[in-house]
PDB file of C-alpha atoms in Angstrom:
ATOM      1  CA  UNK A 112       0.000   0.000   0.000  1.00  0.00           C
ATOM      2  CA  UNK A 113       1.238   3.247  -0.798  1.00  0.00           C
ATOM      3  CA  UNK A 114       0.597   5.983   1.785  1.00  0.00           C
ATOM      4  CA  UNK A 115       2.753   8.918   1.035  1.00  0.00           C
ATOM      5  CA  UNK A 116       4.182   9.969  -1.576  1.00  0.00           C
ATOM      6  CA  UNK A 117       6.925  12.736  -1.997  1.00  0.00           C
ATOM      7  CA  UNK A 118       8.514  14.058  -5.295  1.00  0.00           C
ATOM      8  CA  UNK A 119       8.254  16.477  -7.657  1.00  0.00           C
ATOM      9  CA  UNK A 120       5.130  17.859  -9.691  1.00  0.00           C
ATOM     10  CA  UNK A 121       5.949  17.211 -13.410  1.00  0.00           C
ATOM     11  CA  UNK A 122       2.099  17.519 -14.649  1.00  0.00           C
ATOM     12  CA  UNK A 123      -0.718  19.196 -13.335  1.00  0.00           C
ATOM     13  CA  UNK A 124      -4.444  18.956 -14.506  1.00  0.00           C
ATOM     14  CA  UNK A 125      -7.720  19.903 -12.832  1.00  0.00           C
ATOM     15  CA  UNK A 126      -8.060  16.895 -10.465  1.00  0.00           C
ATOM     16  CA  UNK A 127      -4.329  15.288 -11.440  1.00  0.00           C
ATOM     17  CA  UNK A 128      -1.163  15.571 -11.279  1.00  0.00           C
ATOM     18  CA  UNK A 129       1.992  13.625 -12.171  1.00  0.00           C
ATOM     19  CA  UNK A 130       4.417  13.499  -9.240  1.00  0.00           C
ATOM     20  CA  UNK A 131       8.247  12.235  -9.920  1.00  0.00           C
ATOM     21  CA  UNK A 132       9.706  10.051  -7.140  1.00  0.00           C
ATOM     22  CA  UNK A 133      13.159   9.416  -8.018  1.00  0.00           C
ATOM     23  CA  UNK A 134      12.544   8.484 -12.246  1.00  0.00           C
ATOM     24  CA  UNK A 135       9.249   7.448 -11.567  1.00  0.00           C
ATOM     25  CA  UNK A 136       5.818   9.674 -12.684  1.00  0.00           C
ATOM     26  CA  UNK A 137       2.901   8.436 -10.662  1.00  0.00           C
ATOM     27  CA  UNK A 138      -0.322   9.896 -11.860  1.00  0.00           C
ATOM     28  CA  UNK A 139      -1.923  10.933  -8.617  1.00  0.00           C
ATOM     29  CA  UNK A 140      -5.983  12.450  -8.413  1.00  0.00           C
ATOM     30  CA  UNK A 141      -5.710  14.818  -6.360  1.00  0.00           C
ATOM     31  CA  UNK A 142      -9.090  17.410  -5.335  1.00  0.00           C
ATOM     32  CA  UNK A 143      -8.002  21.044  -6.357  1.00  0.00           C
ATOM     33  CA  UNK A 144      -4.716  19.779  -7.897  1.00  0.00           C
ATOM     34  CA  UNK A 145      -4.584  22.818 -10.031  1.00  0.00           C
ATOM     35  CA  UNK A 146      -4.507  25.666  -7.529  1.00  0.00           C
ATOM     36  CA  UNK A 147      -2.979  23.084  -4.790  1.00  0.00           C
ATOM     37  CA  UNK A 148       0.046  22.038  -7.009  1.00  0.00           C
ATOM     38  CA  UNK A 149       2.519  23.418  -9.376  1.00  0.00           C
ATOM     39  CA  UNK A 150       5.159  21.869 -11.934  1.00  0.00           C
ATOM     40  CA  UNK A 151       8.245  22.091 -10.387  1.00  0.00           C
ATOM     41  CA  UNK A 152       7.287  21.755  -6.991  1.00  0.00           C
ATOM     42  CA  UNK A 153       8.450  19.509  -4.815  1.00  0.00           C
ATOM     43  CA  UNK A 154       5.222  17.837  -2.839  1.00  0.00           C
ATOM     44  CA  UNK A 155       4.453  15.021  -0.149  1.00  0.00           C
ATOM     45  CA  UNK A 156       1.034  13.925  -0.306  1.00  0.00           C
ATOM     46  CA  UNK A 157      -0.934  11.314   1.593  1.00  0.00           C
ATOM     47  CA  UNK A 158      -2.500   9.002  -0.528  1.00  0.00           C
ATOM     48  CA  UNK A 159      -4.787   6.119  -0.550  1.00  0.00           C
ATOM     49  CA  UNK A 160      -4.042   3.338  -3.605  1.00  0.00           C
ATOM     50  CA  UNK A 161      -6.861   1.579  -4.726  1.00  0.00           C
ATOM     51  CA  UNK A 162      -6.585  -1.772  -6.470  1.00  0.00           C
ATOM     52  CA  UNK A 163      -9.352  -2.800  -8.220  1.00  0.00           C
ATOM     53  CA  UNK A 164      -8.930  -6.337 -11.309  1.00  0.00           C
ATOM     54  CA  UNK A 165      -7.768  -4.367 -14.505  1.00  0.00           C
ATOM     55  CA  UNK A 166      -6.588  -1.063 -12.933  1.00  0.00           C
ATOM     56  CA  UNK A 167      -4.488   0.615 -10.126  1.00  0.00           C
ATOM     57  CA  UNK A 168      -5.588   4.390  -8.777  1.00  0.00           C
ATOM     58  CA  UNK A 169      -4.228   6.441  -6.393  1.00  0.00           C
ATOM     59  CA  UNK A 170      -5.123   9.522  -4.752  1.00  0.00           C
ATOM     60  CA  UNK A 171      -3.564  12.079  -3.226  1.00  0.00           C
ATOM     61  CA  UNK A 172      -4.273  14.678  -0.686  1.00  0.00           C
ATOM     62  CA  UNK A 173      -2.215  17.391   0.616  1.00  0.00           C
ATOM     63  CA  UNK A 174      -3.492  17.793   4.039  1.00  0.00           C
ATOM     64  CA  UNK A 175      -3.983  14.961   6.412  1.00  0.00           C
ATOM     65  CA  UNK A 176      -7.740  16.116   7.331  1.00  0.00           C
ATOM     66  CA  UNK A 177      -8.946  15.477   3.687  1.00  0.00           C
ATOM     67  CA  UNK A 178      -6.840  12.376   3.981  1.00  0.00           C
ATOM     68  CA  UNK A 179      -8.534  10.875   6.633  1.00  0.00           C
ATOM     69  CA  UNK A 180     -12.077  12.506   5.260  1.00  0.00           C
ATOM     70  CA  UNK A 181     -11.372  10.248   2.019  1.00  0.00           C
ATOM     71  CA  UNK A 182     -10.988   7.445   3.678  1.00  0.00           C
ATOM     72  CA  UNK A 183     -14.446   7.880   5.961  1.00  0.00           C
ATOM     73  CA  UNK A 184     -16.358   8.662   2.964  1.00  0.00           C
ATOM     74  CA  UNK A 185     -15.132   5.523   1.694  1.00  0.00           C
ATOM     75  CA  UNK A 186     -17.352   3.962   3.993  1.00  0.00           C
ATOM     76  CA  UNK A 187     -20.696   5.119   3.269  1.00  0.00           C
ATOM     77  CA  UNK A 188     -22.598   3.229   0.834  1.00  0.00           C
ATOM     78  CA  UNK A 189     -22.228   3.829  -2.493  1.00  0.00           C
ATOM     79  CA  UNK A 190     -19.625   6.059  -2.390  1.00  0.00           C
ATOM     80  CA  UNK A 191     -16.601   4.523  -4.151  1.00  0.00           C
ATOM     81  CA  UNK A 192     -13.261   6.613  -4.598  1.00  0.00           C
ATOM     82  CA  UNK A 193     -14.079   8.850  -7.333  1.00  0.00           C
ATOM     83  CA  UNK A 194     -17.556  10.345  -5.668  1.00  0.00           C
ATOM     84  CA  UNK A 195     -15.447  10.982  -2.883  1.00  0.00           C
ATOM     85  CA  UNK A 196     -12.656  12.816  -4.248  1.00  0.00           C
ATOM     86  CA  UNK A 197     -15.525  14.762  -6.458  1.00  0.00           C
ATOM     87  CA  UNK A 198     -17.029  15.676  -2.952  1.00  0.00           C
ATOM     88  CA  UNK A 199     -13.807  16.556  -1.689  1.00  0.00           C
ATOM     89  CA  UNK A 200     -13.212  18.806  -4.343  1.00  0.00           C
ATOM     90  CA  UNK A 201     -15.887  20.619  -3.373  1.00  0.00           C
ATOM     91  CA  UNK A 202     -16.850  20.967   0.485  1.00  0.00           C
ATOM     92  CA  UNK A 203     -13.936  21.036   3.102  1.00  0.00           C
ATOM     93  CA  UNK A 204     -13.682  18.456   5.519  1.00  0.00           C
ATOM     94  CA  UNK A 205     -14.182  21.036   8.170  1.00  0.00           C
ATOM     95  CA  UNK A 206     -17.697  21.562   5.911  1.00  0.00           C
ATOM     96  CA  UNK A 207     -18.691  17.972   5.677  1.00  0.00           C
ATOM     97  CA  UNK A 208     -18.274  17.574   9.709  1.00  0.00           C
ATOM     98  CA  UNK A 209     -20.022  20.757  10.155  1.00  0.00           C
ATOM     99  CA  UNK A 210     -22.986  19.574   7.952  1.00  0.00           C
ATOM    100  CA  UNK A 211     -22.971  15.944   9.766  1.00  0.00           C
ATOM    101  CA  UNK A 212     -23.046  17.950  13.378  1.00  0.00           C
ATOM    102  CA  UNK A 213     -26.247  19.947  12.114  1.00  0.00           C
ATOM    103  CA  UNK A 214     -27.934  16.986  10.447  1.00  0.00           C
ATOM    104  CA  UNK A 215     -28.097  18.916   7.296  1.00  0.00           C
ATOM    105  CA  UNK A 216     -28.051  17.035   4.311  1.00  0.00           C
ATOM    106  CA  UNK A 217     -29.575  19.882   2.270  1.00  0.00           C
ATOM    107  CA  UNK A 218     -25.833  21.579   2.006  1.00  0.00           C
ATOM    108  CA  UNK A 219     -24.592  18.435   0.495  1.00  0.00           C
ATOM    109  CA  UNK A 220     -26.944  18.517  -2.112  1.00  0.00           C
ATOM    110  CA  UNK A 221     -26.078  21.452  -3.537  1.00  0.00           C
ATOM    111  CA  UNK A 222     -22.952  19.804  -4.794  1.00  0.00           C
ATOM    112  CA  UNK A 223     -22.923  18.372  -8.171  1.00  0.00           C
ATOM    113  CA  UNK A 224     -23.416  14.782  -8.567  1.00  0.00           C
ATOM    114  CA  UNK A 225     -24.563  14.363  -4.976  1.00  0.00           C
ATOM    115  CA  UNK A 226     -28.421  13.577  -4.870  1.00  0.00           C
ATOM    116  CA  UNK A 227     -30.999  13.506  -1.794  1.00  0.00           C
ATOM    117  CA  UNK A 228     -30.658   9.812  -0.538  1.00  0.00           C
ATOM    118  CA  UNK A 229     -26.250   9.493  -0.441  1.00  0.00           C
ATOM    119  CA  UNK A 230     -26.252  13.273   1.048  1.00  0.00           C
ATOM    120  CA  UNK A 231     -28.096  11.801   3.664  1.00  0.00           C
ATOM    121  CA  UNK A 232     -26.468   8.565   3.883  1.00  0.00           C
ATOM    122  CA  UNK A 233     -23.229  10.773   3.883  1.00  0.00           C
ATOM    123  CA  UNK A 234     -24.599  12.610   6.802  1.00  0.00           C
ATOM    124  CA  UNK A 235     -25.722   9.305   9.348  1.00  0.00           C
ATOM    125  CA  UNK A 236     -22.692   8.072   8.424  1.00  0.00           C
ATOM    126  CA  UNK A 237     -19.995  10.773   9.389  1.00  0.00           C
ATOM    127  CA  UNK A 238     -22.498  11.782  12.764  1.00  0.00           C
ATOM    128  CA  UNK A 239     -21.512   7.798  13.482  1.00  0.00           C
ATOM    129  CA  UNK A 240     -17.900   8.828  12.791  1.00  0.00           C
ATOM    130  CA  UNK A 241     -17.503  12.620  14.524  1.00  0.00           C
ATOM    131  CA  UNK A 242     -15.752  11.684  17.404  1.00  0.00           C
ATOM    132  CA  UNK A 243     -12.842   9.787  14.799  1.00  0.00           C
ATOM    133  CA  UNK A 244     -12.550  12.919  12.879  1.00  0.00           C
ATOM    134  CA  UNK A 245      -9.684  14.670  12.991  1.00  0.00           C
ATOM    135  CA  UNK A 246     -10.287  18.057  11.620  1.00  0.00           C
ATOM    136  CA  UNK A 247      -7.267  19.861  12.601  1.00  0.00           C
ATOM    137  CA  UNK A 248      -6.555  23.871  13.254  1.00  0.00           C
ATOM    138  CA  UNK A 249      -5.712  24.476   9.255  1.00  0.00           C
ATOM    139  CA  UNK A 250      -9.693  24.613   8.896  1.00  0.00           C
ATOM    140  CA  UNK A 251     -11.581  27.608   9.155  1.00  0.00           C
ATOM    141  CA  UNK A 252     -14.317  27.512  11.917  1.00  0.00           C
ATOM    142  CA  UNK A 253     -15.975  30.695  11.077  1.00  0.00           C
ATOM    143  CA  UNK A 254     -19.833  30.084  11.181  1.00  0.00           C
ATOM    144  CA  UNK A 255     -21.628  32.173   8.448  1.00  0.00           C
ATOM    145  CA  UNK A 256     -24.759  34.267   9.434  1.00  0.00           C
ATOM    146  CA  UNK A 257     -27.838  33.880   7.521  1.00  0.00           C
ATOM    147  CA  UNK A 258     -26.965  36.276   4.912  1.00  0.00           C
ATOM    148  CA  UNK A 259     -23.786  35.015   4.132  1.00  0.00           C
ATOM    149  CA  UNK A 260     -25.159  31.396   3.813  1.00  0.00           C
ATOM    150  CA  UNK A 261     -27.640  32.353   1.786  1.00  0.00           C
ATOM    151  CA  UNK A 262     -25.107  34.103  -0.795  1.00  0.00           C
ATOM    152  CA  UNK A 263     -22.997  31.317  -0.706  1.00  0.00           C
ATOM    153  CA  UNK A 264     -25.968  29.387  -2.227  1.00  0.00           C
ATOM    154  CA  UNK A 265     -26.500  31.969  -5.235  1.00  0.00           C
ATOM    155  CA  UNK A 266     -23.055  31.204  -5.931  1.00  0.00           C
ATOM    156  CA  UNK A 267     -23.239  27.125  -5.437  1.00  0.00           C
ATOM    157  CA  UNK A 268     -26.269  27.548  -7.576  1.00  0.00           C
ATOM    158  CA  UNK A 269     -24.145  30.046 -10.246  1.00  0.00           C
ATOM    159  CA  UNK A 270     -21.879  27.085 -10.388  1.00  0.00           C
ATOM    160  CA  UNK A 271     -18.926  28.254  -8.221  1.00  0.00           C
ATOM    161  CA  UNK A 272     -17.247  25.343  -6.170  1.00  0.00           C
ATOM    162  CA  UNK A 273     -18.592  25.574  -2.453  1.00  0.00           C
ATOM    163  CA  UNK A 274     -14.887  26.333  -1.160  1.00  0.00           C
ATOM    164  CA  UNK A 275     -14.084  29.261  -3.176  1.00  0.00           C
ATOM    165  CA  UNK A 276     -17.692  30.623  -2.384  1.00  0.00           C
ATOM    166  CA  UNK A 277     -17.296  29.795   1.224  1.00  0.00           C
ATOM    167  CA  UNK A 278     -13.720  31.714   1.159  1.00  0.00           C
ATOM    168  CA  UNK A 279     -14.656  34.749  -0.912  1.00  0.00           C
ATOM    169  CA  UNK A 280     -17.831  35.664   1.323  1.00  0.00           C
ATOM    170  CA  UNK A 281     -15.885  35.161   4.366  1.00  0.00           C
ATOM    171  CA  UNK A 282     -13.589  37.375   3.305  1.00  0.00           C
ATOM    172  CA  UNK A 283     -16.401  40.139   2.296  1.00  0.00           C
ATOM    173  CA  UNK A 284     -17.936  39.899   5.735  1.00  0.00           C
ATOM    174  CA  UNK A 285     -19.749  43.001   6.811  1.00  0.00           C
ATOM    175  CA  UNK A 286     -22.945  43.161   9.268  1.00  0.00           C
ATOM    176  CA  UNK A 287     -24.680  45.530   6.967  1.00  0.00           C
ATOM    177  CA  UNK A 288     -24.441  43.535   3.555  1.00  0.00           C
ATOM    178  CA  UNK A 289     -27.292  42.136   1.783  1.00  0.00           C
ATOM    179  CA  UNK A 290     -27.427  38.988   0.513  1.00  0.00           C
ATOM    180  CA  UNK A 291     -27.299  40.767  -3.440  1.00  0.00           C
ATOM    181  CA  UNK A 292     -24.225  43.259  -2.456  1.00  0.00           C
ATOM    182  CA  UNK A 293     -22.324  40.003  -1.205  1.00  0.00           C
ATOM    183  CA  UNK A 294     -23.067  38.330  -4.527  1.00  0.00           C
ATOM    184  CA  UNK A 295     -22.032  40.446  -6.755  1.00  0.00           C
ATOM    185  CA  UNK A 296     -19.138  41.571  -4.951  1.00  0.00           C
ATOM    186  CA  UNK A 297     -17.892  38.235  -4.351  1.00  0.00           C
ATOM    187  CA  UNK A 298     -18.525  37.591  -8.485  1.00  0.00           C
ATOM    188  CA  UNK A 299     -16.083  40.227  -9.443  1.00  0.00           C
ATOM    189  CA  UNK A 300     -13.260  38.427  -7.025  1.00  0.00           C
ATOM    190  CA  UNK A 301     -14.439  35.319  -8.504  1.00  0.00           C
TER     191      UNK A 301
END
């Protein structure tokens, strides 16, 4: 099993990236491997290999908290690898515990690809799991007022990923904006 990986980044793509261990180029999925990696750069990732009859994947993760969040999603039915890196890609781990904490599925189902039933099973699952989570102090705990939440969603819906709408209203925060002045200040930054 191969669980870390460190070399250099010789290829990057939206969710992949080709990392160089001594000679070698393993292609690596990776959730925001564009804006996480760059050629040239010398990376160590945690990854998870999965071995499946005709094929060998592995995946990659910079941080240790989507690491581990991989692997739990793993476990929820009918979630495979590639759902979970998708989900990754767009809700933080720190997001995902958050929504399992509230019992809200809804958030979840605002990401693409995830429907009603495995944002719920996604939810059960990870409130089963909380207490093995290891979210550490590199995620942002900043709770969003009503406002903010609620522009976050015109941007989900807009098609921005969850993160980068999460991160650009957060960063707009003022008690006296409306849900429309966060929007379309956070779509020129976007």
């Amino acid at each position: 099993m191969i669980r870390r990986l460190t070399g250099t980044v010789v290829e990057v793509s939206d969710i992949t990236a080709i990392i160089d261990v001594r000679g070698i180029g393993y292609l690596v999925a990776s959730p925001h491997a564009s804006s996480n990696l760059e050629r040239n750069q010398t990376v160590s990732l945690y990854t998870h290999l999965v071995v499946r009859e005709t094929v060998l994947d592995l995946y990659g993760f910079v941080s240790e908290s989507e690491f581990e969040m991989f692997e739990i999603l793993l476990g929820v039915p009918k979630v495979g690898p590639k759902s979970a890196l998708q989900i990754l890609g767009q809700a933080t781990p720190h997001l995902l515990r958050e929504a399992a904490e509230k019992n809200d599925p809804a958030y979840l189902q605002k990401l693409s690809g995830i429907g009603k039933k495995t944002s719920e099973n996604i939810v059960q699952y990870l409130q089963q799991k909380l207490d093995m989570l290891i979210i550490t102090a590199e995620q942002d705990t900043t709770e969003l007022n009503q406002t903010q939440t609620d522009a976050m969603d015109a941007l989900i819906a807009l098609g921005y990923e969850a993160t980068a709408a999460r991160n650009v209203i957060k960063e707009l925060a003022n008690p006296d904006s409306t849900t429309n002045s966060l929007v379309k200040e956070a779509l020129k930054r976007l």
